[in-house]
Amino acid sequence: MAYYTYSAPTSGTSDAQAKLGYVPTPTTYTPPTSLTVPTVPTTSTTTLVQPVSGEVRPTSALVYGYPSTNQPMPIVAAPRTFGIDTTGLPTFYPPYTWDGSGGGGGGSTYWQDRDDARAGAQAQLDYLNRLIRANRAQYGSLVGNLGSAFNASRTAAQNQYAAALAALQGRRTEATTLAGQGQQALADYLASNVPSAFAQLPQATGPTLEPDVVSQYAQAIGTPTAPIGEAAVRAATEYAGGSDAYNRLLSNLQASEANTQASRLAELEMLKNVQNAQIQQLYGGGATTLEQQRLAALNALAQEQAQQRYVIDQQRIAREQAIQQALAQVYGTGYVPFNPATFFSTSGAF
Amino acid sequence: MAYDPSLFEAERRGLAQQYEAQSAMNEYARFLAQQRGTRQLGEFQEGVTKQIPRFGRTYGRRGLYGQGINSGIFNRAVGEFGAEAATAMQQLRQQLAEQQREYELSGANYLANYQAALADLEARKAREIGSTAAGLLSL
């Protein structure tokens, strides 16, 4: 008999609830709300115990005698055979044996005693049946309470997981934002501080020819100045190579400066990728740990619930077996009809 | 370690101080070199200027220079003297220019190193911010 079933979340639940898993919906055993105690028939010399179905009673004292009230005789119950072939076997009327007395006015108390015994057995039977019902009702109540308690624990565990996951997601967002601010600050700095140390250096120009005093003197006295000019040009040409060399050096330095800037920009892109990946990796690890903890908690709760349920079942079965043994003894007296269907019923519908 | 911007500011200040000191010394050295070169050039020009009258007197005593005298020897001597003077002057000017360029290049080197150090500092700052941000997920 299943007292506890699990059902998937019904439609309309949120995505977060669906991710949190299902909440078991217990199907509890509903005990009878009222246990009516059957009225124990009182033994009376004037009121007959109702005959048991199938019971045949003599109507007079022709054979067995009758009470002084001259009531119809109680019927002797047909002996129970329980499916056993009793042909040829002596008839047995437990527990009392007819002593054969009777006749005449007084008569024996056999049937009265038998009715009393049957009434007592019926009362005992009813009591034991009530005990079984009560046992099952208590069991159902216990199982229901157990289910409710563990449901609450599961819900608490799920809620803790959801809260921890939400906090982790919040920290991930904060970390991403913070890292982004750092990256953007670097990008802004590189954009506004392009290296220009060599770029701003002027190129070297060729040597200039300036009239010197000797040329002026020579010009003044009429001496040809061509040799002076040629010498000046020759000297200037020799040193023009130095300017070219300087300009080539400057170009290399400027190109190196530009390459360095490009390298820094590439480094920034790498930094962005690495930092974002690192944040995602840490978040993934944290989320996995939370999930493992959630599953471990749910598993521990399930195991504990099963263990406690087992203990309750054990106790219920032991108690019910004891009651059924007592019932068997009552049935064994033969004073109450034995109904295997109700004796072995597990539904509690006695 | 958690991100501490004050450490970076202290480092930046150190770099700035170092660059400013180097730049100032370089600039002062450049100024001195320019002054020295200009003085040398001026002294040379002055010497040449003083030599011209003596030059004329020397050749005048030998009758190679004077009014109405057109001496080839004198003209060649003047040409050679002028060529030497012009060559020496050009050398002095070129040396001065090259010295100036050398100091300018040194200054540019200092500036380039300073800019590179600042960029490295900013990159380290961004790296540390990212590391601190990732540390939030370990809480």
Coordinates of C-alpha atoms in Angstrom, one line a residue:
Chain A
M1 CA 0.0 0.0 0.0
A2 CA 1.5 3.2 -1.1
Y3 CA 1.1 6.0 1.4
Y4 CA 3.5 8.4 -0.2
T5 CA 3.7 9.3 -3.8
Y6 CA 5.8 11.9 -5.7
S7 CA 4.4 14.1 -8.3
A8 CA 6.1 16.5 -10.8
P9 CA 5.4 20.2 -10.5
T10 CA 2.1 21.1 -12.2
S11 CA 1.9 23.6 -15.0
G12 CA 2.1 27.2 -13.9
T13 CA 5.1 26.8 -11.7
S14 CA 7.9 29.3 -12.1
D15 CA 11.2 28.3 -13.9
A16 CA 13.0 28.6 -10.5
Q17 CA 10.5 26.2 -8.9
A18 CA 10.9 23.8 -11.7
K19 CA 14.7 24.0 -11.3
L20 CA 14.3 23.4 -7.6
G21 CA 12.7 20.0 -8.3
Y22 CA 9.4 18.5 -7.2
V23 CA 7.8 18.6 -3.9
P24 CA 6.2 15.3 -3.0
T25 CA 2.5 15.2 -2.6
P26 CA 1.7 12.6 0.0
T27 CA -1.3 10.4 -0.4
T28 CA -2.2 9.8 3.1
Y29 CA -4.4 7.1 4.5
T30 CA -7.6 8.7 5.6
P31 CA -8.6 7.0 8.8
P32 CA -12.3 6.8 9.6
T33 CA -13.3 10.0 11.3
S34 CA -15.4 8.3 13.9
L35 CA -15.0 4.9 15.3
T36 CA -18.4 3.8 16.6
V37 CA -18.2 1.4 19.3
P38 CA -20.8 -1.3 18.5
T39 CA -23.1 -1.8 21.3
V40 CA -22.2 -4.9 23.2
P41 CA -25.4 -6.9 23.5
T42 CA -26.3 -7.3 27.1
T43 CA -27.1 -10.7 28.2
S44 CA -30.6 -11.0 29.3
T45 CA -32.7 -13.9 30.1
T46 CA -35.5 -12.2 28.2
T47 CA -33.6 -11.0 25.1
L48 CA -32.1 -13.5 22.8
V49 CA -28.7 -13.0 21.2
Q50 CA -29.3 -12.8 17.5
P51 CA -28.8 -16.0 15.8
V52 CA -25.6 -16.3 13.8
S53 CA -26.3 -16.7 10.1
G54 CA -26.7 -20.4 9.2
E55 CA -27.3 -21.3 12.8
V56 CA -30.1 -23.7 13.3
R57 CA -31.9 -23.7 16.6
P58 CA -34.5 -26.1 18.0
T59 CA -37.7 -24.4 18.8
S60 CA -38.5 -26.4 21.8
A61 CA -37.0 -28.5 24.5
L62 CA -37.6 -31.6 22.5
V63 CA -34.0 -32.5 22.5
Y64 CA -32.0 -30.0 24.4
G65 CA -34.3 -28.5 27.0
Y66 CA -35.2 -24.8 27.3
P67 CA -35.0 -22.0 29.8
S68 CA -37.6 -21.3 32.3
T69 CA -38.9 -18.4 30.4
N70 CA -40.1 -20.8 27.8
Q71 CA -38.4 -18.8 25.0
P72 CA -37.5 -20.5 21.8
M73 CA -34.3 -22.3 22.3
P74 CA -31.2 -20.9 21.1
I75 CA -30.0 -22.5 18.0
V76 CA -26.9 -24.5 18.1
A77 CA -24.5 -23.2 15.7
A78 CA -23.5 -25.5 12.9
P79 CA -20.0 -26.6 13.7
R80 CA -17.4 -24.8 11.6
T81 CA -15.4 -27.0 9.4
F82 CA -13.1 -24.4 7.8
G83 CA -13.2 -26.4 4.6
I84 CA -12.1 -29.5 6.3
D85 CA -14.1 -32.7 5.6
T86 CA -15.5 -33.7 8.9
T87 CA -17.6 -36.7 7.7
G88 CA -17.6 -39.3 10.3
L89 CA -15.9 -37.1 12.9
P90 CA -17.7 -36.5 16.1
T91 CA -19.5 -33.2 16.4
F92 CA -17.7 -30.6 18.6
Y93 CA -19.4 -27.7 20.2
P94 CA -16.6 -25.7 21.8
P95 CA -16.1 -24.6 24.4
Y96 CA -18.9 -25.8 26.5
T97 CA -20.0 -29.3 26.5
W98 CA -23.6 -30.2 26.9
D99 CA -23.8 -32.0 30.0
G100 CA -27.0 -33.7 28.9
S101 CA -28.9 -32.3 31.8
G102 CA -32.3 -30.8 31.3
G103 CA -35.8 -31.8 31.0
G104 CA -38.5 -30.9 33.3
G105 CA -38.9 -27.5 34.7
G106 CA -35.6 -26.1 35.6
G107 CA -33.5 -26.9 32.5
S108 CA -29.8 -26.2 32.1
T109 CA -28.0 -22.8 31.7
Y110 CA -26.1 -24.1 28.8
W111 CA -27.6 -21.8 26.2
Q112 CA -27.6 -18.8 28.4
D113 CA -23.9 -19.4 29.1
R114 CA -23.3 -19.9 25.5
D115 CA -25.1 -16.7 24.6
D116 CA -23.1 -14.9 27.3
A117 CA -19.9 -16.4 25.9
R118 CA -20.8 -15.3 22.4
A119 CA -21.7 -11.9 23.5
G120 CA -18.3 -11.6 25.2
A121 CA -16.5 -12.9 22.2
Q122 CA -18.4 -10.4 20.0
A123 CA -17.5 -7.6 22.3
Q124 CA -13.9 -8.7 22.3
L125 CA -13.9 -9.0 18.5
D126 CA -15.4 -5.5 18.2
Y127 CA -12.8 -4.1 20.6
L128 CA -9.9 -5.8 18.7
N129 CA -11.3 -4.5 15.4
R130 CA -11.5 -1.1 16.8
L131 CA -7.9 -1.4 17.9
I132 CA -6.8 -2.3 14.4
R133 CA -8.7 0.6 13.0
A134 CA -7.2 2.9 15.6
N135 CA -3.8 1.5 14.9
R136 CA -4.1 2.1 11.2
A137 CA -5.5 5.6 11.8
Q138 CA -2.6 6.4 14.0
Y139 CA -0.3 5.0 11.4
G140 CA -1.9 7.1 8.7
S141 CA -1.6 10.2 10.9
L142 CA 2.0 9.4 11.8
V143 CA 2.9 8.9 8.1
G144 CA 1.1 12.1 7.2
N145 CA 2.9 14.1 9.9
L146 CA 6.2 12.5 8.8
G147 CA 5.6 13.4 5.2
S148 CA 4.7 17.0 6.2
A149 CA 7.8 17.4 8.3
F150 CA 10.1 16.1 5.6
N151 CA 8.3 18.2 3.0
A152 CA 9.0 21.2 5.1
S153 CA 12.6 20.2 5.4
R154 CA 12.9 19.7 1.7
T155 CA 11.3 23.0 1.0
A156 CA 13.7 24.7 3.5
A157 CA 16.7 23.0 1.7
Q158 CA 15.4 24.1 -1.7
N159 CA 14.8 27.7 -0.4
Q160 CA 18.3 27.8 1.0
Y161 CA 19.7 26.6 -2.3
A162 CA 17.7 29.2 -4.2
A163 CA 18.9 32.0 -1.9
A164 CA 22.5 30.9 -2.1
L165 CA 22.3 30.6 -5.9
A166 CA 20.8 34.1 -6.1
A167 CA 23.5 35.5 -3.9
L168 CA 26.2 33.8 -6.1
Q169 CA 24.6 35.3 -9.2
G170 CA 24.6 38.7 -7.6
R171 CA 28.2 38.4 -6.8
R172 CA 28.9 37.3 -10.4
T173 CA 27.2 40.4 -11.7
E174 CA 29.1 42.6 -9.3
A175 CA 32.4 41.0 -10.2
T176 CA 31.7 41.4 -13.9
T177 CA 30.8 45.0 -13.5
L178 CA 33.9 45.7 -11.4
A179 CA 36.2 44.0 -13.8
G180 CA 34.6 45.8 -16.7
Q181 CA 35.2 49.1 -15.0
G182 CA 38.9 48.3 -14.7
Q183 CA 39.1 47.2 -18.3
Q184 CA 37.4 50.4 -19.5
A185 CA 39.6 52.6 -17.4
L186 CA 42.7 51.0 -19.1
A187 CA 41.1 51.4 -22.5
D188 CA 40.4 55.0 -21.9
Y189 CA 43.9 55.6 -20.7
L190 CA 45.5 54.0 -23.7
A191 CA 43.2 56.0 -26.0
S192 CA 44.0 59.3 -24.4
N193 CA 47.8 58.6 -23.9
V194 CA 49.1 57.5 -27.2
P195 CA 52.9 57.3 -26.9
S196 CA 54.4 60.3 -28.8
A197 CA 57.8 60.8 -27.3
F198 CA 59.6 60.1 -30.7
A199 CA 56.7 61.1 -32.8
Q200 CA 57.0 64.7 -31.6
L201 CA 60.7 64.9 -32.4
P202 CA 61.5 67.0 -35.4
Q203 CA 63.2 65.5 -38.4
A204 CA 66.8 66.5 -38.9
T205 CA 67.3 68.9 -41.7
G206 CA 70.3 69.2 -43.9
P207 CA 73.0 71.6 -43.0
T208 CA 72.5 75.1 -44.1
L209 CA 75.0 77.2 -45.9
E210 CA 75.6 80.6 -44.3
P211 CA 77.8 83.3 -45.6
D212 CA 80.8 83.6 -43.3
V213 CA 83.1 86.5 -42.8
V214 CA 85.8 85.2 -45.1
S215 CA 83.4 85.0 -48.0
Q216 CA 82.2 88.5 -47.2
Y217 CA 85.8 89.7 -47.0
A218 CA 86.7 88.0 -50.3
Q219 CA 83.7 89.5 -51.9
A220 CA 84.6 92.8 -50.6
I221 CA 88.2 92.8 -52.0
G222 CA 87.1 91.3 -55.2
T223 CA 88.6 87.9 -54.6
P224 CA 86.7 85.0 -56.2
T225 CA 84.5 83.3 -53.6
A226 CA 83.8 80.2 -55.6
P227 CA 86.5 78.1 -53.7
I228 CA 85.0 79.2 -50.4
G229 CA 81.5 78.2 -51.5
E230 CA 82.6 74.9 -52.9
A231 CA 84.4 74.0 -49.7
A232 CA 81.3 74.9 -47.7
V233 CA 79.1 72.8 -49.9
R234 CA 81.5 69.9 -49.7
A235 CA 81.5 70.1 -45.9
A236 CA 77.7 70.3 -45.8
T237 CA 77.4 67.3 -48.1
E238 CA 79.7 65.2 -45.8
Y239 CA 77.5 65.9 -42.8
A240 CA 74.2 65.5 -44.6
G241 CA 74.6 61.7 -44.1
G242 CA 74.5 62.3 -40.4
S243 CA 71.1 63.9 -40.7
D244 CA 69.8 61.0 -42.8
A245 CA 71.0 58.5 -40.3
Y246 CA 69.3 60.4 -37.5
N247 CA 66.1 60.6 -39.5
R248 CA 66.2 56.8 -40.1
L249 CA 66.8 56.2 -36.5
L250 CA 63.8 58.4 -35.6
S251 CA 61.6 56.5 -38.0
N252 CA 62.5 53.2 -36.4
L253 CA 61.8 54.6 -33.0
Q254 CA 58.5 56.0 -34.1
A255 CA 57.5 52.7 -35.6
S256 CA 58.5 50.9 -32.5
E257 CA 56.4 53.3 -30.5
A258 CA 53.3 52.6 -32.7
N259 CA 53.9 48.8 -32.4
T260 CA 54.1 49.1 -28.6
Q261 CA 50.7 50.9 -28.6
A262 CA 49.1 48.2 -30.8
S263 CA 50.5 45.5 -28.5
R264 CA 49.0 47.2 -25.4
L265 CA 45.6 47.3 -27.1
A266 CA 45.9 43.6 -27.9
E267 CA 46.9 42.9 -24.4
L268 CA 43.8 44.7 -23.2
E269 CA 41.6 42.4 -25.3
M270 CA 43.3 39.4 -23.9
L271 CA 42.9 40.7 -20.4
K272 CA 39.1 41.1 -21.0
N273 CA 38.8 37.6 -22.3
V274 CA 40.8 36.1 -19.4
Q275 CA 39.0 38.0 -16.7
N276 CA 35.5 37.2 -18.0
A277 CA 36.4 33.6 -18.4
Q278 CA 37.8 33.4 -14.9
I279 CA 34.6 34.9 -13.5
Q280 CA 32.5 32.5 -15.4
Q281 CA 34.6 29.6 -14.3
L282 CA 34.4 30.6 -10.6
Y283 CA 30.7 31.0 -10.9
G284 CA 30.3 27.6 -12.5
G285 CA 32.3 26.0 -9.8
G286 CA 30.2 27.7 -7.1
A287 CA 27.0 26.8 -8.7
T288 CA 28.1 23.2 -9.1
T289 CA 29.0 23.0 -5.4
L290 CA 25.7 24.4 -4.4
E291 CA 23.9 21.9 -6.6
Q292 CA 25.9 19.0 -5.1
Q293 CA 25.1 20.3 -1.6
R294 CA 21.4 20.5 -2.5
L295 CA 21.3 17.0 -3.8
A296 CA 23.2 15.7 -0.8
A297 CA 20.8 17.4 1.6
L298 CA 17.7 16.0 -0.3
N299 CA 19.2 12.6 -0.5
A300 CA 19.9 12.6 3.3
L301 CA 16.4 13.7 3.9
A302 CA 15.0 11.0 1.7
Q303 CA 17.1 8.4 3.5
E304 CA 16.1 9.6 6.9
Q305 CA 12.5 9.7 5.9
A306 CA 12.6 6.1 4.5
Q307 CA 14.3 5.0 7.7
Q308 CA 11.7 6.6 10.0
R309 CA 8.9 5.3 7.8
Y310 CA 10.4 1.8 8.1
V311 CA 10.5 2.1 11.8
I312 CA 6.8 3.2 11.8
D313 CA 5.9 0.3 9.5
Q314 CA 7.7 -2.1 11.7
Q315 CA 5.9 -0.9 14.8
R316 CA 2.5 -0.9 13.0
I317 CA 3.0 -4.4 11.7
A318 CA 4.1 -5.7 15.0
R319 CA 1.2 -4.2 16.8
E320 CA -1.3 -5.4 14.1
Q321 CA 0.1 -8.9 14.2
A322 CA -0.4 -8.9 18.0
I323 CA -4.0 -7.7 17.5
Q324 CA -4.6 -10.3 14.8
Q325 CA -3.2 -13.0 17.0
A326 CA -5.7 -12.0 19.6
L327 CA -8.4 -11.9 17.0
A328 CA -7.4 -15.4 15.9
Q329 CA -7.9 -16.5 19.5
V330 CA -11.4 -15.0 19.6
Y331 CA -12.3 -16.6 16.3
G332 CA -10.8 -19.8 17.7
T333 CA -13.5 -19.9 20.3
G334 CA -16.0 -20.4 17.6
Y335 CA -18.5 -18.0 19.2
V336 CA -18.1 -15.4 16.4
P337 CA -18.3 -16.2 12.7
F338 CA -15.0 -16.1 10.9
N339 CA -14.8 -14.0 7.8
P340 CA -11.5 -14.3 6.0
A341 CA -12.2 -11.3 3.9
T342 CA -12.4 -9.0 6.8
F343 CA -9.8 -10.8 8.9
F344 CA -7.2 -10.4 6.3
S345 CA -8.3 -7.0 5.1
T346 CA -5.7 -4.3 4.8
S347 CA -7.9 -1.5 4.1
G348 CA -9.1 -1.1 7.6
A349 CA -12.7 -1.4 6.6
F350 CA -13.9 -3.8 9.2
Chain B
M1 CA 45.5 41.2 -2.1
A2 CA 42.6 43.5 -2.5
Y3 CA 42.9 46.3 -5.0
D4 CA 44.5 49.4 -3.4
P5 CA 44.6 52.4 -5.7
S6 CA 46.8 54.4 -3.3
L7 CA 49.7 52.0 -4.1
F8 CA 49.4 52.7 -7.8
E9 CA 49.2 56.4 -7.1
A10 CA 52.4 56.3 -5.1
E11 CA 54.1 54.3 -7.9
R12 CA 52.9 56.8 -10.5
R13 CA 54.3 59.7 -8.4
G14 CA 57.6 57.9 -8.2
L15 CA 57.7 57.5 -12.0
A16 CA 56.8 61.1 -12.6
Q17 CA 59.5 62.3 -10.2
Q18 CA 62.1 60.1 -11.9
Y19 CA 61.1 61.3 -15.3
E20 CA 61.0 64.9 -14.3
A21 CA 64.5 64.7 -12.8
Q22 CA 65.9 63.0 -15.8
S23 CA 64.2 65.4 -18.2
A24 CA 65.4 68.4 -16.3
M25 CA 69.0 67.1 -16.2
N26 CA 68.9 66.3 -19.9
E27 CA 67.4 69.7 -20.7
Y28 CA 70.1 71.4 -18.7
A29 CA 72.8 69.4 -20.3
R30 CA 71.4 70.3 -23.7
F31 CA 71.3 73.9 -22.8
L32 CA 74.9 73.8 -21.7
A33 CA 76.0 72.0 -24.8
Q34 CA 74.2 74.5 -26.9
Q35 CA 75.8 77.3 -25.0
R36 CA 79.2 75.7 -25.4
G37 CA 78.7 75.1 -29.1
T38 CA 77.4 78.5 -29.7
R39 CA 80.4 80.0 -27.8
Q40 CA 82.8 77.9 -29.8
L41 CA 81.2 78.9 -33.1
G42 CA 81.3 82.5 -32.0
E43 CA 84.9 82.3 -30.8
F44 CA 85.9 80.7 -34.1
Q45 CA 84.2 83.3 -36.1
E46 CA 85.8 86.0 -34.0
G47 CA 89.2 84.4 -34.5
V48 CA 88.7 84.2 -38.3
T49 CA 87.5 87.8 -38.3
K50 CA 90.7 88.8 -36.4
Q51 CA 92.9 86.8 -38.8
I52 CA 91.5 88.5 -41.9
P53 CA 93.3 91.9 -41.4
R54 CA 96.6 90.1 -40.5
F55 CA 96.1 88.0 -43.5
G56 CA 95.9 91.0 -45.6
R57 CA 98.9 92.7 -44.0
T58 CA 101.0 89.6 -44.3
Y59 CA 100.4 89.4 -48.1
G60 CA 100.6 93.2 -48.4
R61 CA 104.1 93.2 -47.0
R62 CA 105.1 90.8 -49.7
G63 CA 103.5 93.0 -52.3
L64 CA 100.8 90.5 -53.1
Y65 CA 98.0 92.5 -51.8
G66 CA 97.2 96.1 -52.1
Q67 CA 95.3 98.6 -54.2
G68 CA 95.5 97.8 -57.8
I69 CA 97.2 94.5 -57.1
N70 CA 95.5 91.4 -58.3
S71 CA 97.6 88.5 -57.2
G72 CA 96.7 85.0 -58.0
I73 CA 98.7 83.8 -55.0
F74 CA 96.8 86.1 -52.8
N75 CA 93.5 85.0 -54.3
R76 CA 94.3 81.3 -53.9
A77 CA 95.4 82.0 -50.4
V78 CA 92.2 83.8 -49.6
G79 CA 90.3 80.9 -51.2
E80 CA 92.1 78.3 -49.2
F81 CA 91.8 80.3 -46.1
G82 CA 88.1 80.8 -46.7
A83 CA 87.5 77.2 -47.6
E84 CA 89.2 76.1 -44.4
A85 CA 87.2 78.6 -42.4
A86 CA 84.0 77.5 -44.1
T87 CA 84.7 73.9 -43.5
A88 CA 85.6 74.4 -39.9
M89 CA 82.5 76.6 -39.4
Q90 CA 80.3 73.9 -41.0
Q91 CA 81.9 71.3 -38.7
L92 CA 81.2 73.4 -35.7
R93 CA 77.6 74.0 -36.7
Q94 CA 77.0 70.3 -37.5
Q95 CA 78.5 69.2 -34.2
L96 CA 76.3 71.7 -32.4
A97 CA 73.3 70.4 -34.3
E98 CA 74.2 66.8 -33.7
Q99 CA 74.7 67.4 -30.0
Q100 CA 71.3 69.1 -29.8
R101 CA 69.7 66.1 -31.6
E102 CA 71.5 63.8 -29.1
Y103 CA 70.0 65.6 -26.2
E104 CA 66.6 65.7 -27.8
L105 CA 66.8 61.9 -28.4
S106 CA 67.8 61.3 -24.8
G107 CA 64.8 63.4 -23.7
A108 CA 62.5 61.5 -26.0
N109 CA 63.9 58.2 -24.6
Y110 CA 63.2 59.3 -21.0
L111 CA 59.7 60.4 -22.1
A112 CA 59.1 57.1 -23.9
N113 CA 60.2 55.1 -20.9
Y114 CA 58.0 57.2 -18.6
Q115 CA 55.0 56.7 -20.9
A116 CA 55.6 53.0 -21.1
A117 CA 55.9 52.7 -17.3
L118 CA 52.6 54.5 -16.9
A119 CA 50.9 52.3 -19.4
D120 CA 52.3 49.2 -17.6
L121 CA 51.0 50.6 -14.3
E122 CA 47.6 51.1 -15.7
A123 CA 47.5 47.6 -17.1
R124 CA 48.6 46.2 -13.7
K125 CA 45.8 48.2 -12.1
A126 CA 43.2 46.7 -14.4
R127 CA 44.6 43.2 -13.8
E128 CA 44.4 43.7 -10.0
I129 CA 40.8 45.1 -10.2
G130 CA 39.8 42.0 -12.2
S131 CA 41.5 39.7 -9.7
T132 CA 39.7 41.4 -6.8
A133 CA 36.5 41.1 -8.7
A134 CA 37.0 37.4 -9.2
G135 CA 37.7 37.1 -5.5
L136 CA 34.1 38.2 -4.8
L137 CA 32.9 34.8 -6.1
S138 CA 35.0 33.1 -3.5
L139 CA 33.1 34.7 -0.6

